[in-house]
Amino acid sequence: MTLTPKSRLIIALDVTDRTEALSIAEKLGGAVDAIKVNYPLVLVCGLGIIKDIKKYANVIADFKVADIPNTNSLICRETFEAGADAIICQGFVGKDSVKACVDVANKYGREVYVVTEMSHPGALDFLQPHAFELVDLAFRAGASGIIAPATRPERLVDIRCRAGDMKILSPGVGAQGGDARKAIDAGADFVIVGRSIYNAEDPYAAAVNFIEQLRR
Ligand code: O7M
């Protein structure tokens, strides 16, 4: 699949209970553009959880792949064989490592998204000074898009200018203080929301609330 903005909402399903994960996926899958799985869920449930979630939504494997090209290729192959529609890799390991992910994704008709500046305060230590270079690297390696912070909409504006047609997926909304609408207005194509949805008393109502904010 190619990730296309409809609701513009991606849920980060960082729960560590299989039954809870599948229940949320079943309830929310039809409303969101994708479900992102990360290590917390996959380490508990195994890679097979991707196929189970795929019944309800597109799946993005947030493995922040960061190794030498050969190892990156092997990780991507196993992830796409498991059914993931897209994988997320780190850019700081260099263009050859990102290109290795893109080459495997192209074979499977899937997508690669590259982390640029992260959303947490520690991103200022090393990543922020190199964020624009990471955007350029993602473009040159043929990635479908990048990850950039909803916690710093002013940075999103600059990253958007640099990113051209690449899609921007923006985490940091809600629990980390970012605002969904501001992130989209600053140039993101999608927002990624985790705790503010899956920890809500009614995750479906919380997701619908975000979708309404994004529609405005
Ligand atoms: O909404 P939260 O804070 O509960 O969850 C945010 C999710 O986005 C969680 O899965 C993080 O691992 C992820 N994320 C960030 O929070 N910040 C980043 O800079 C990058 C990511 C991410 O998705 O990277 C691909």
Short mmCIF file of C-alpha atoms in Angstrom, two decimals, residues 14-123:
data_model
loop_
_atom_site.label_atom_id
_atom_site.label_comp_id
_atom_site.label_asym_id
_atom_site.label_seq_id
_atom_site.Cartn_x
_atom_site.Cartn_y
_atom_site.Cartn_z
CA ASP A 14 2.24 0.75 22.15
CA VAL A 15 0.19 -1.47 24.44
CA THR A 16 1.78 -4.70 25.66
CA ASP A 17 -1.25 -6.92 25.84
CA ARG A 18 -2.30 -8.83 22.73
CA THR A 19 -6.02 -8.88 23.54
CA GLU A 20 -6.06 -5.15 24.24
CA ALA A 21 -4.07 -4.44 21.06
CA LEU A 22 -6.44 -6.42 18.86
CA SER A 23 -9.50 -4.95 20.52
CA ILE A 24 -8.26 -1.39 19.86
CA ALA A 25 -7.22 -2.32 16.32
CA GLU A 26 -10.66 -3.77 15.59
CA LYS A 27 -12.47 -0.74 17.00
CA LEU A 28 -10.24 1.94 15.44
CA GLY A 29 -8.81 0.29 12.32
CA GLY A 30 -11.54 1.58 10.02
CA ALA A 31 -11.23 5.15 11.30
CA VAL A 32 -7.46 5.70 11.13
CA ASP A 33 -5.08 5.77 8.14
CA ALA A 34 -2.69 3.27 9.72
CA ILE A 35 -1.71 1.54 12.92
CA LYS A 36 1.94 1.86 13.94
CA VAL A 37 3.45 -1.02 15.87
CA ASN A 38 6.64 -0.62 17.85
CA TYR A 39 8.89 -2.85 19.95
CA PRO A 40 6.68 -2.84 23.09
CA LEU A 41 3.95 -4.77 21.28
CA VAL A 42 6.10 -6.87 18.94
CA LEU A 43 8.48 -7.99 21.70
CA VAL A 44 5.51 -9.32 23.65
CA CYS A 45 3.43 -10.77 20.81
CA GLY A 46 5.98 -11.57 18.11
CA LEU A 47 6.07 -10.40 14.50
CA GLY A 48 2.86 -12.37 13.79
CA ILE A 49 0.87 -9.57 15.43
CA ILE A 50 1.38 -7.56 12.22
CA LYS A 51 -0.80 -9.94 10.17
CA ASP A 52 -3.45 -9.94 12.91
CA ILE A 53 -3.63 -6.12 12.93
CA LYS A 54 -3.59 -5.96 9.13
CA LYS A 55 -7.13 -7.36 9.13
CA TYR A 56 -8.21 -3.96 10.42
CA ALA A 57 -5.76 -1.36 9.06
CA ASN A 58 -2.51 -0.64 7.23
CA VAL A 59 0.44 -1.43 9.46
CA ILE A 60 3.60 0.64 9.86
CA ALA A 61 6.47 -1.18 11.58
CA ASP A 62 8.26 1.37 13.72
CA PHE A 63 11.50 -0.55 14.21
CA LYS A 64 13.73 2.53 13.79
CA VAL A 65 16.11 0.30 11.88
CA ALA A 66 19.69 1.54 12.36
CA ASP A 67 22.31 -0.94 11.19
CA ILE A 68 24.70 -1.68 8.36
CA PRO A 69 23.07 -2.09 4.94
CA ASN A 70 23.08 -5.91 4.95
CA THR A 71 21.45 -6.17 8.38
CA ASN A 72 18.94 -3.45 7.46
CA SER A 73 18.00 -5.46 4.33
CA LEU A 74 17.43 -8.60 6.39
CA ILE A 75 15.29 -6.74 8.96
CA CYS A 76 13.21 -5.15 6.20
CA ARG A 77 12.73 -8.45 4.37
CA GLU A 78 11.42 -10.19 7.49
CA THR A 79 9.19 -7.24 8.36
CA PHE A 80 7.63 -7.07 4.89
CA GLU A 81 7.27 -10.88 4.77
CA ALA A 82 5.34 -10.49 8.05
CA GLY A 83 2.93 -8.19 6.21
CA ALA A 84 3.96 -4.65 7.18
CA ASP A 85 2.99 -1.97 4.69
CA ALA A 86 5.82 0.35 5.69
CA ILE A 87 8.90 0.38 7.90
CA ILE A 88 10.60 3.21 9.77
CA CYS A 89 14.38 3.49 9.80
CA GLN A 90 16.93 5.89 11.26
CA GLY A 91 18.77 8.22 8.91
CA PHE A 92 21.85 8.92 11.03
CA VAL A 93 23.41 5.59 10.02
CA GLY A 94 23.93 6.99 6.53
CA LYS A 95 22.55 6.91 3.01
CA ASP A 96 23.70 3.37 2.18
CA SER A 97 21.84 1.93 5.17
CA VAL A 98 18.64 3.84 4.32
CA LYS A 99 18.97 2.90 0.65
CA ALA A 100 19.21 -0.77 1.66
CA CYS A 101 15.78 -0.42 3.31
CA VAL A 102 14.34 1.38 0.28
CA ASP A 103 15.64 -1.28 -2.12
CA VAL A 104 13.90 -4.06 -0.18
CA ALA A 105 10.72 -1.97 0.17
CA ASN A 106 10.66 -1.40 -3.60
CA LYS A 107 10.87 -5.16 -4.21
CA TYR A 108 7.81 -5.69 -2.03
CA GLY A 109 5.94 -2.55 -3.16
CA ARG A 110 6.08 -1.12 0.36
CA GLU A 111 7.31 2.15 1.89
CA VAL A 112 10.16 3.47 4.03
CA TYR A 113 9.95 6.45 6.38
CA VAL A 114 13.10 8.00 7.83
CA VAL A 115 13.41 9.56 11.28
CA THR A 116 14.79 13.11 11.11
CA GLU A 117 14.32 15.26 14.22
CA MET A 118 12.62 13.37 17.06
CA SER A 119 9.91 14.80 19.29
CA HIS A 120 11.51 14.43 22.74
CA PRO A 121 13.81 17.02 24.43
CA GLY A 122 16.89 14.82 23.88
CA ALA A 123 16.51 15.30 20.12
#
